[in-house]
XYZ file of C-alpha atoms in Angstrom:
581
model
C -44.170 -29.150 150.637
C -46.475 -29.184 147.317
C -48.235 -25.969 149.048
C -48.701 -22.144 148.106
C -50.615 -19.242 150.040
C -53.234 -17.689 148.786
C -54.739 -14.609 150.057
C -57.906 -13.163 149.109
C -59.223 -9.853 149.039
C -62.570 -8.688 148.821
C -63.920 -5.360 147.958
C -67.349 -6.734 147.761
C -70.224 -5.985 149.889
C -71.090 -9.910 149.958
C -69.283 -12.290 151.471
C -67.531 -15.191 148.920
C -67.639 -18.714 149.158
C -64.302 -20.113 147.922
C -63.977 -23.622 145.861
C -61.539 -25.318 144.304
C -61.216 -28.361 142.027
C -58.077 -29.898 140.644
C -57.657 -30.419 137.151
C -57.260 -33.933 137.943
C -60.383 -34.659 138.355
C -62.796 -35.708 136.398
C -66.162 -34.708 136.814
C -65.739 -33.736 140.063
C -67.481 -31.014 142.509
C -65.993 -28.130 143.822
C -64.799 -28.985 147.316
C -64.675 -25.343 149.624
C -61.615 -24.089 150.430
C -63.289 -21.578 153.012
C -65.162 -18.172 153.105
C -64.602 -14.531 153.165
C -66.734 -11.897 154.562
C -67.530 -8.450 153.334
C -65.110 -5.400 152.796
C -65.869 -3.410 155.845
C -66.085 -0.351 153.881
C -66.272 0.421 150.333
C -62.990 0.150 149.126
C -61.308 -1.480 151.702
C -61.043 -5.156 151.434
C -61.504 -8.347 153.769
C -58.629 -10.804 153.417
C -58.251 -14.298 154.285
C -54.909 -16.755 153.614
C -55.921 -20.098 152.304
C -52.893 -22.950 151.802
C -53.577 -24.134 148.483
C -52.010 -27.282 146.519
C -48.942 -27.461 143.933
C -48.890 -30.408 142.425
C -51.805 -30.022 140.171
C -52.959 -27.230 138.140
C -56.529 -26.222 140.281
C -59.489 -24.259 139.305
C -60.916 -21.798 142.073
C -64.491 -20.335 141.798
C -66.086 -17.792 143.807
C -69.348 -17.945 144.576
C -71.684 -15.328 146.392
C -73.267 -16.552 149.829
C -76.237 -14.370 149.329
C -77.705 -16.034 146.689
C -75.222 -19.094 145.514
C -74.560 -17.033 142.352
C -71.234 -17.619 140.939
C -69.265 -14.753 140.332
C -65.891 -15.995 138.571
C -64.104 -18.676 138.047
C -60.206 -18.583 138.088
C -57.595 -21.951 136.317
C -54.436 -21.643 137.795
C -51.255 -23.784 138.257
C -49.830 -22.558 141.631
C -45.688 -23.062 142.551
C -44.659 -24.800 145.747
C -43.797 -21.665 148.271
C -45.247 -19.410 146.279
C -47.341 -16.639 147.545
C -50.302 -15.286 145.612
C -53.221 -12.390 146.075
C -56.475 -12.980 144.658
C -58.308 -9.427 144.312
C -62.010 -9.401 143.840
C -63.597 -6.373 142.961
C -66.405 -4.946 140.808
C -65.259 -3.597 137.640
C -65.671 0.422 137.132
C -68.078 0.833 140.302
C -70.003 -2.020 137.808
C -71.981 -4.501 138.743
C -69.479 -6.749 137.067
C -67.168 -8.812 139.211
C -63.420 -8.917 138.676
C -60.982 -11.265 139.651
C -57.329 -10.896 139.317
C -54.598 -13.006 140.624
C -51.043 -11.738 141.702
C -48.382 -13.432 142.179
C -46.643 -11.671 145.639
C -43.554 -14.485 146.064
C -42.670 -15.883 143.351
C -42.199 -20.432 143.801
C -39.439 -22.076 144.314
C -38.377 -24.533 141.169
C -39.071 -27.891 143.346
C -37.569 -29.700 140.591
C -34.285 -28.715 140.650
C -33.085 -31.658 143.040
C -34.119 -33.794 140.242
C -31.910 -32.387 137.803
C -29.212 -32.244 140.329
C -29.660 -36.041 141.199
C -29.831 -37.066 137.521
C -26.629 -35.185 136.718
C -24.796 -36.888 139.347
C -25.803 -40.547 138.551
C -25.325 -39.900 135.231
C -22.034 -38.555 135.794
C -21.211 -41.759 138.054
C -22.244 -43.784 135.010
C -20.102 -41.522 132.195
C -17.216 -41.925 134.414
C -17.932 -46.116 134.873
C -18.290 -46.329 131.511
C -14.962 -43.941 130.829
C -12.681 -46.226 133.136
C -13.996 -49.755 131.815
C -12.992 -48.749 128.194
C -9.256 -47.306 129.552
C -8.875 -50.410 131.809
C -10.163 -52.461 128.209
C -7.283 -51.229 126.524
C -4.025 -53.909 125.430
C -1.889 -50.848 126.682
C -3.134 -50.258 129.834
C -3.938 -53.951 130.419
C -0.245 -54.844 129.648
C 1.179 -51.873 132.039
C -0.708 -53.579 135.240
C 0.269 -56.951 134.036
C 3.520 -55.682 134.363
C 3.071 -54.245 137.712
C 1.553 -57.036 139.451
C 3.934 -59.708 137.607
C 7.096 -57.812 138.749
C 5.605 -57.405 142.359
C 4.382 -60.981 142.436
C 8.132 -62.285 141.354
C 9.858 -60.060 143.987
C 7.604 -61.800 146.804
C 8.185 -64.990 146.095
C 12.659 -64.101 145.559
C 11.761 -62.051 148.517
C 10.503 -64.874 150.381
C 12.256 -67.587 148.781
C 9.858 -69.992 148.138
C 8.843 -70.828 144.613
C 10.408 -70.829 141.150
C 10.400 -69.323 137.789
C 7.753 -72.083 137.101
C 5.379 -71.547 139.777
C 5.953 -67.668 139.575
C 4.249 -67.909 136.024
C 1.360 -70.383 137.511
C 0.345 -67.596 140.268
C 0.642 -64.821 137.812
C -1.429 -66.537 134.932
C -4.087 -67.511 138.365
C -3.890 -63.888 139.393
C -4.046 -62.068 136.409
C -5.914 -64.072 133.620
C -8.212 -66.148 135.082
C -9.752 -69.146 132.841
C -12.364 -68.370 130.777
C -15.624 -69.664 132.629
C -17.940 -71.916 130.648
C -20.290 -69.523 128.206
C -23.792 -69.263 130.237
C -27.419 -69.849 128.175
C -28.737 -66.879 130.845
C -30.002 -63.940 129.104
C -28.465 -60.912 131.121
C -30.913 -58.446 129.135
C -33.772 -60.279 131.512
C -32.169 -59.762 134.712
C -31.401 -56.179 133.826
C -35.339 -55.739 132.952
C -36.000 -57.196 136.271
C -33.466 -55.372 137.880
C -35.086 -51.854 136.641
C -38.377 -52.414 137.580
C -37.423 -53.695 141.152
C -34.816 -50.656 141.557
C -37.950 -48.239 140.279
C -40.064 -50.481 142.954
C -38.381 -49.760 145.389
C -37.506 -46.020 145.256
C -41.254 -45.146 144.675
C -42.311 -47.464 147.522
C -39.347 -45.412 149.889
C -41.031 -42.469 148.945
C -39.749 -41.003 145.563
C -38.652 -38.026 146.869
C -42.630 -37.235 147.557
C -42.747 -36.264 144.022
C -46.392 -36.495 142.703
C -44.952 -38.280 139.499
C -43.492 -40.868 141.730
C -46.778 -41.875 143.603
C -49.433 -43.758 142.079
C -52.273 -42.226 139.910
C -55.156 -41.341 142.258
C -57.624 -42.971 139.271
C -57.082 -43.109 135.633
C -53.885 -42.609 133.828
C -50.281 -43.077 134.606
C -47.034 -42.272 136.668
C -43.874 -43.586 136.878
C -45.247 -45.639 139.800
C -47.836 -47.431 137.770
C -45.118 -48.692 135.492
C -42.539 -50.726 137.529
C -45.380 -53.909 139.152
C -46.567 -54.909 135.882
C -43.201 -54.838 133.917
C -42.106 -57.385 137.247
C -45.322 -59.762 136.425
C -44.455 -59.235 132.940
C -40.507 -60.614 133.326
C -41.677 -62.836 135.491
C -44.060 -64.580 132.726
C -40.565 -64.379 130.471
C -38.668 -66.746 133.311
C -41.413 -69.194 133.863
C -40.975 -70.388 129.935
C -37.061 -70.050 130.184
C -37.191 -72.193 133.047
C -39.929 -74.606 132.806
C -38.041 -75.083 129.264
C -35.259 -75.841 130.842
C -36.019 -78.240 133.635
C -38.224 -79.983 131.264
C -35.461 -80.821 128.801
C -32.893 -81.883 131.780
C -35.388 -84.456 132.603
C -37.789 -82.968 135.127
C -41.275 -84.626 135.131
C -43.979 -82.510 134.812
C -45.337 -83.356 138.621
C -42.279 -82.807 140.065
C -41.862 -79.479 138.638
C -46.218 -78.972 139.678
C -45.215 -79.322 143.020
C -42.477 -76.903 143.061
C -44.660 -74.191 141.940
C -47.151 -75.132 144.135
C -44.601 -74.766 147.157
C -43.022 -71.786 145.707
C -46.604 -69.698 145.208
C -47.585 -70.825 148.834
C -44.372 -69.025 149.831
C -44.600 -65.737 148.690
C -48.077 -65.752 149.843
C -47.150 -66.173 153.153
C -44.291 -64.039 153.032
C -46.473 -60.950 151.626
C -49.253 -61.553 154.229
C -47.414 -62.290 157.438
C -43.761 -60.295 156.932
C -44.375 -57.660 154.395
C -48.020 -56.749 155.639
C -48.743 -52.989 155.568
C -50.926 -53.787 158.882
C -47.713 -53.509 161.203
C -47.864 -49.720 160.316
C -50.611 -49.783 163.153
C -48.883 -52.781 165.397
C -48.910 -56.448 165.626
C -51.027 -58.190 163.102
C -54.570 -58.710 163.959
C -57.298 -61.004 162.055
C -59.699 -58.457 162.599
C -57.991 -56.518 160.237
C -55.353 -58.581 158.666
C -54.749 -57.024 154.839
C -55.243 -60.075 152.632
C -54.077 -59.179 149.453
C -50.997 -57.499 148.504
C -48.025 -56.990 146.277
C -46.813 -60.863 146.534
C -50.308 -62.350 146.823
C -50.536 -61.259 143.183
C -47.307 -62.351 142.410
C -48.287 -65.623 143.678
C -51.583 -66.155 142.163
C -50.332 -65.054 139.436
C -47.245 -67.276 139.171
C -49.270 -70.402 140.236
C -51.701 -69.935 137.102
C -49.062 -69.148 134.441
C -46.736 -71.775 135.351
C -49.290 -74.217 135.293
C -50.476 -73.298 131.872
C -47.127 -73.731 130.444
C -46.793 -77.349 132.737
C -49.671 -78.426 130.360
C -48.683 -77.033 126.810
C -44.735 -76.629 127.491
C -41.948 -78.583 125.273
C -38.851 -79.978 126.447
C -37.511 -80.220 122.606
C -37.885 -77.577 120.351
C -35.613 -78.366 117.702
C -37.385 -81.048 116.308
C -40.188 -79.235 115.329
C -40.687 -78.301 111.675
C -40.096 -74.749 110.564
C -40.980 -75.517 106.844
C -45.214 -75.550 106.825
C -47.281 -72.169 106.258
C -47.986 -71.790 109.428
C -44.576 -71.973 110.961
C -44.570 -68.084 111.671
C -46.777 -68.651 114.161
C -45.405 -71.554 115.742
C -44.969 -69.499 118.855
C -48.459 -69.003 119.325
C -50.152 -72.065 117.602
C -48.505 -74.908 119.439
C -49.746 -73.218 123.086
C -53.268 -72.588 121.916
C -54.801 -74.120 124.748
C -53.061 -71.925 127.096
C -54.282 -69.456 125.151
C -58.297 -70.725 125.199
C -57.970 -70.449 129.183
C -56.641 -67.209 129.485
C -58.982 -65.598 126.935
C -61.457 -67.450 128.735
C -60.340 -65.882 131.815
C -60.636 -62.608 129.768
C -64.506 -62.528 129.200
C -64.585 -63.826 132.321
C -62.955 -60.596 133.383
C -65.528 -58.447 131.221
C -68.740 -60.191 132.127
C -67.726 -59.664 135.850
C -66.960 -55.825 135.556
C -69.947 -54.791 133.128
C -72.207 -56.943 134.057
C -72.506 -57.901 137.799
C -75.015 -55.716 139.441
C -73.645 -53.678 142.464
C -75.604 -52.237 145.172
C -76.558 -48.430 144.338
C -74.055 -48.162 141.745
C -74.167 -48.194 137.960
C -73.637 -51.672 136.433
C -70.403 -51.861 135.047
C -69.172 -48.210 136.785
C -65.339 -48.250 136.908
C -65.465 -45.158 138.616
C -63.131 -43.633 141.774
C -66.767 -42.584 143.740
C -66.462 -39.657 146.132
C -66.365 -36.804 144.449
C -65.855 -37.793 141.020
C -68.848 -38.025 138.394
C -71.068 -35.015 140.056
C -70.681 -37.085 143.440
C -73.851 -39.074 142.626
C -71.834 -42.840 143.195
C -69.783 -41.431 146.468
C -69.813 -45.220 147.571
C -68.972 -46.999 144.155
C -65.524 -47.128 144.632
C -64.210 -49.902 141.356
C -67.838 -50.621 141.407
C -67.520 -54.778 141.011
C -63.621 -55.314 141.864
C -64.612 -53.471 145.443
C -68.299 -55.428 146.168
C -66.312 -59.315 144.730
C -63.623 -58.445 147.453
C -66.026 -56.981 150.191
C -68.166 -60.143 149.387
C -65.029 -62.862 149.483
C -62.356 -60.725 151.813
C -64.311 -58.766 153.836
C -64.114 -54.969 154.205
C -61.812 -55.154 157.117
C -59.159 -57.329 155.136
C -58.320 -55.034 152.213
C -56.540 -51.626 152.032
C -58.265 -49.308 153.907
C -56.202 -45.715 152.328
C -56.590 -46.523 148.672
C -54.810 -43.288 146.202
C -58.416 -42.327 145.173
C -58.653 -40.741 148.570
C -55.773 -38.011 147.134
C -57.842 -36.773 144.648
C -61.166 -38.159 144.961
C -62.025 -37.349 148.518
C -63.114 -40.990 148.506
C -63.816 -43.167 152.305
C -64.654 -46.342 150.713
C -62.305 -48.965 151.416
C -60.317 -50.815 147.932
C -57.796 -52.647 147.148
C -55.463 -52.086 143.883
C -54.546 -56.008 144.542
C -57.559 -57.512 144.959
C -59.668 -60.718 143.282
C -61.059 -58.992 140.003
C -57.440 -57.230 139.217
C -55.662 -60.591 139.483
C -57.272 -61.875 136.410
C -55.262 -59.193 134.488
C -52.108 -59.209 136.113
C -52.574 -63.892 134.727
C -52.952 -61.924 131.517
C -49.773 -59.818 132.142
C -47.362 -62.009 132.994
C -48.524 -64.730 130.294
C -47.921 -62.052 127.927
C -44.469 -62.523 129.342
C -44.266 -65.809 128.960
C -45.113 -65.167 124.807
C -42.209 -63.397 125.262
C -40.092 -66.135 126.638
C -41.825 -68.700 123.977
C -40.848 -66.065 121.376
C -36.669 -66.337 122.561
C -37.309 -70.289 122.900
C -38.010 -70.819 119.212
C -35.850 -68.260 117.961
C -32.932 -68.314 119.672
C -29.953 -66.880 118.264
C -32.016 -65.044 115.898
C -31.686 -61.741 117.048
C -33.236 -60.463 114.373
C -36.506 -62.426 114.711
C -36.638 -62.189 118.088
C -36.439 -58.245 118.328
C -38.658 -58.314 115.036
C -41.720 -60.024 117.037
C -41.480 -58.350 120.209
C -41.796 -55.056 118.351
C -44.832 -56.438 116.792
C -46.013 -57.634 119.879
C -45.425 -54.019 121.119
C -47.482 -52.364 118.191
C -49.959 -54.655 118.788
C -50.659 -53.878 121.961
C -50.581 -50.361 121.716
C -53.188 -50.694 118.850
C -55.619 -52.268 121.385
C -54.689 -49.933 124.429
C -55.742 -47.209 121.694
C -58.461 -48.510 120.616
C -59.868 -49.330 124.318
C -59.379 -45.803 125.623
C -59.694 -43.524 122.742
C -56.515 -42.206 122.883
C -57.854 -40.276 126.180
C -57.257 -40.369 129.973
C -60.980 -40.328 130.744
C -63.515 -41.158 127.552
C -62.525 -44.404 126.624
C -64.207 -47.903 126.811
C -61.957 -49.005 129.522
C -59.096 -46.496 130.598
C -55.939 -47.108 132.040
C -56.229 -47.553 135.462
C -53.450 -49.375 137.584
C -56.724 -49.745 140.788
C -58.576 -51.756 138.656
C -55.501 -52.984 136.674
C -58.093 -52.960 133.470
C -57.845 -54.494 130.402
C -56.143 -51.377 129.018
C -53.541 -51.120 131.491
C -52.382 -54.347 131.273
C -52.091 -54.094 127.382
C -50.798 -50.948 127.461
C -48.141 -51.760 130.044
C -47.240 -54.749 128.201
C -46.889 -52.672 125.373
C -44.174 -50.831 126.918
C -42.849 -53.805 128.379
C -42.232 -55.266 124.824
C -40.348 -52.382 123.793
C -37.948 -51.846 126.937
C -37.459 -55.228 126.339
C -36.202 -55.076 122.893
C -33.652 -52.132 123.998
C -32.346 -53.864 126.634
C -31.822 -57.172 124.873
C -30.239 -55.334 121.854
C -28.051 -53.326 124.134
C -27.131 -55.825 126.639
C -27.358 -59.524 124.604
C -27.124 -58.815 121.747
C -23.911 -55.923 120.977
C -23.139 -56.311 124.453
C -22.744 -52.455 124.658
C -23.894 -52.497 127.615
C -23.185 -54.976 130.752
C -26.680 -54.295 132.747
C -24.875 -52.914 135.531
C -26.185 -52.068 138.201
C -29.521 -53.360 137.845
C -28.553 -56.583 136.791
C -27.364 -57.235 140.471
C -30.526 -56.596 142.002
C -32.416 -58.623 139.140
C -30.749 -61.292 140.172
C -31.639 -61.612 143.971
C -34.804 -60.053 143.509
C -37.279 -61.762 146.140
C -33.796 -61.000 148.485
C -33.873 -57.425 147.784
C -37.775 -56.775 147.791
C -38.449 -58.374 151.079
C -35.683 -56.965 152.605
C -36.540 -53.030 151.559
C -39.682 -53.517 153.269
C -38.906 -55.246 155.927
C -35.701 -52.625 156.697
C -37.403 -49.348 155.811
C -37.324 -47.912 158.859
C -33.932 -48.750 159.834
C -30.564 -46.579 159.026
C -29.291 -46.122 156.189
C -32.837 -46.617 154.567
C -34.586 -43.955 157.245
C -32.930 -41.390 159.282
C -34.629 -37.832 161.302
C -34.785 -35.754 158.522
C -33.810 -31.753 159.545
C -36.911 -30.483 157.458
C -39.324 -33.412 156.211
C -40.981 -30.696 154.086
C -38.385 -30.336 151.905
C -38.258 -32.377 148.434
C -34.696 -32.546 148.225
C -34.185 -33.652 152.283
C -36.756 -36.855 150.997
C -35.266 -37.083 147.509
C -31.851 -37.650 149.035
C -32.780 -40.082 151.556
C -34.649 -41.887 149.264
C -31.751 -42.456 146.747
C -29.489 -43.386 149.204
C -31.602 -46.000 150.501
C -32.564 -47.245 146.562
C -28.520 -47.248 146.113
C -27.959 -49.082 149.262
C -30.136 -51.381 148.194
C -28.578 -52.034 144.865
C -25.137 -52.367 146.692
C -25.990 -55.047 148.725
C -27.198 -56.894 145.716
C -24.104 -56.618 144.199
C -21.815 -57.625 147.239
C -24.005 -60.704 147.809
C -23.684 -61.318 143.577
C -20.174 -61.518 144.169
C -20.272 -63.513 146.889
C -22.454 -66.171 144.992
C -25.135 -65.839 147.524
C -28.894 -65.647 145.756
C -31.955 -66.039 147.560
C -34.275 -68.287 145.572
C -37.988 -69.614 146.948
């Protein structure tokens, strides 16, 4: 899977050195792919097969052993399967060297299961969204009403029991239920919440071991980078919904500390001691326990929101004035010293990444190490978010395989979760919570409501532009979901904002669109994210695969275990059973 052969021939009397670099990565040496010797005779080449990688476009240079000279260098984006001949020769019985590449097999299209897998959920939705509208209409409504009323009479002659009065009362309790008192819960949330937890968990199951559906070895983005931020993000948006609305029913402020409190202690314990990677390698050990993690954020993150919004949040909004100048900003102006501490938070963030002085490294290198930058910081790994969490964790107690090892070649120890990161994933999800401040004081006003978030959005993709040049490499501070830097965060929020405003429009606001299916998974989503990870190598999530190097064997099995997922969370929706901490 994600590999080619390469063969090459040489009709030199030196032996080559072969390199390669992906175009991945930045600044990086050439890492050997292996040698071949001398033609035996003039014109008769030496060969030698060489497995080369798919997913990235690479860059191979050839390099004479005799005297290092380098001879040609060749960019090429190989197929998965493929099989390729690389002929190096001199030119005209010259003494300059040609190098030609032939393509001998031609690749298989891995990303044709993709297209196949779309189609069919897609089709599954077309025809969902075909049969609601038939089953919508009076006509069809009024030809099962018929149906079921005549059947339900002829039971109860049938059975004599009943009358023409109580016939009626069963039918109208069958058939037209009574309306349900209208709910204040935004569905358009849950979906959000829903999506990012269904995206969760098919790229933690594997994502059909589709490059795009791991994380970024460094800088820049995947789909996998998206889905944990838009989570703290939502979150951030419930915290003000909720604190809003315990507050007004009469909730003191202590009471509700305490719950958070207990809540945040919770899914810390949950993330180190049930969902810990470290069972991969047997029972859990302090010697290498993995202290941070996916809900450790969550929970550090949740504990320092929520208590910003205990000490600036309103129960009663609609006694505030809407008539002064600065009643625009009303959203922002009556929470501004939440907003002190986490801008204080913020340069605390900057001072500690540019300034700190690490060991051998660069001060303020945000680097991957290994190979990257000319392999002169090899050990620099997220220069100060890996020496704060060697100095506080340990280097035993964070991730030990970090995805800068893909591309990088890097050894070091890091962890994507760790101390420095979790100041900007506070940011994130308080940028949610301006979201839910923003649906507080304008609620009902669609317009208004869609209006700021989508300045909000613009916003934040002015910054994120600003901080990285427009570039995956040369900016002040790139994207990177490792360090979660300042541009991630504001660039992922950015997104968030908008994906917000189409789901809100679509679902809340012309109800086009019910949130299904993801709204039944956002709505048991601790239930559903434990449980993937706890279940992930049990049937129907895992099963012996007939060929594991096939995209469309993992694809499959990944899906099915992402749908099963999403089924359960609707039969327990149903059911009226939610798992809340």
């Amino acid at each position: 899977m994600d590999e080619a052969i390469l063969t090459v021939n040489n009709e030199l009397d030196t032996e080559l050195v072969v390199s390669w670099m992906s175009e991945r990565c930045y600044q990086c040496l050439y890492q050997q792919l292996g040698v071949v010797p001398a033609g035996p005779t003039p014109g008769q080449p030496s060969s030698v097969d060489f497995v080369v990688g798919t997913q990235h476009g690479i860059t191979l240079q050839l390099n004479s052993t005799i005297i290092n000279l380098e001879l040609c260098t060749v960019p090429f984006h190989f197929g998965e399967h493929g099989n390729y001949s690389l002929w190096v020769k001199n030119l005209n019985d010259s003494s300059v060297v040609n190098c030609s590449l032939v393509t001998g097999a031609d690749p298989v299209n891995s990303y044709i299961p993709i297209l196949v897998a779309f189609l069919i959920f897609a089709g599954l939705a077309l025809a969902s969204a075909i049969g609601t509208t038939i089953l919508g209409l009076d006509v069809v409504r009024g030809f099962f009403f018929r149906i079921s009323g005549s059947m339900e009479t002829e039971r109860l002659i049938n059975s004599e029991l009943g009358s023409p009065d109580r016939t009626v009362s069963l039918i109208a309790d069958n058939i037209l239920p009574p309306p349900s008192s209208p709910s204040k819960r935004l569905r358009s949330l849950d979906t959000f919440r829903g999506i990012s937890l269904v995206i969760m968990v098919f790229v933690n199951y594997g994502g059909g071991r589709y490059w795009f559906f791991r994380h970024e070895s460094w800088n820049g983005l995947t789909v996998a980078d998206l889905v944990f931020p838009w989570f703290v993000f939502i979150m951030g948006t419930s915290i003000a919904l909720s604190t809003h609305s315990m507050l007004r029913a009469g909730s003191t402020r202590c009471s509700l500390l305490r719950k958070v409190v207990w809540r945040s202690m919770q899914l810390f314990i949950i993330g180190v001691f049930i969902i810990n990677p470290n069972y991969c390698h047997g029972p859990l050990s302090w010697d290498n326990l993995r202290i941070p993690g996916v809900l450790q954020r969550l929970a550090f993150s949740y504990l320092v929101v929520a208590c910003l919004d205990l000490l600036v949040a309103r129960g009663r909004l609609d006694i505030l004035t809407t008539d002064a100048w600065w009643s625009p900003g009303l959203d922002i102006l009556l929470y501004w010293p939440a907003w002190l501490c986490v801008l204080i938070l913020e340069i605390i963030w900057l001072c500690l990444t540019f300034l700190l002085p690490v060991p051998d490294c660069p001060t303020g290198y945000l680097g991957p190490g290994g190979i990257g930058d000319m392999g002169l910081y090899a050990n620099c790994t997220g220069g100060a978010a890996s020496l704060i969490d060697r100095w506080l964790l340990g280097e035993s107690h964070i991730y030990q395989t970090p995805s800068s090892r893909v591309i990088y070649a890097t050894h070091m120890p890091y962890d994507p979760e760790g101390v420095l990161g979790s100041i900007n994933s506070i940011l994130m999800a308080f940028l949610g919570l301006q979201a839910g401040k923003i649906i507080l004081h304008y609620r009902d006003l669609h317009t208004s409501i869609i209006s700021r978030f989508l300045i909000w959005g613009l916003l934040l993709g002015a910054i994120s532009a600003a901080l990285t040049k427009c570039s995956t490499d040369h900016g002040f501070i790139p994207v990177n979901k490792n360090l979660w830097s300042l541009s991630y965060v504001t660039t992922l929020a950015c997104f968030a904002n908008v994906l917000l405003v189409l789901v809100y429009f679509t679902v809340d606001v012309k109800k086009w669109w019910s949130g299904a299916p993801f709204y039944y998974p956002g709505m048991n989503s601790i239930l559903v994210y434990v449980g993937h990870e706890v279940f992930e190598e049990y049937f129907p999530f895992r099963w012996q695969m007939s060929n594991s190097q096939s995209h469309t064997e993992h694809l499959t099995q990944n899906l099915v275990a992402t749908s099963c997922w999403v089924f359960i969370a609707y039969v327990l929706y149903r059911k009226k059973i939610f798992w809340k901490i």
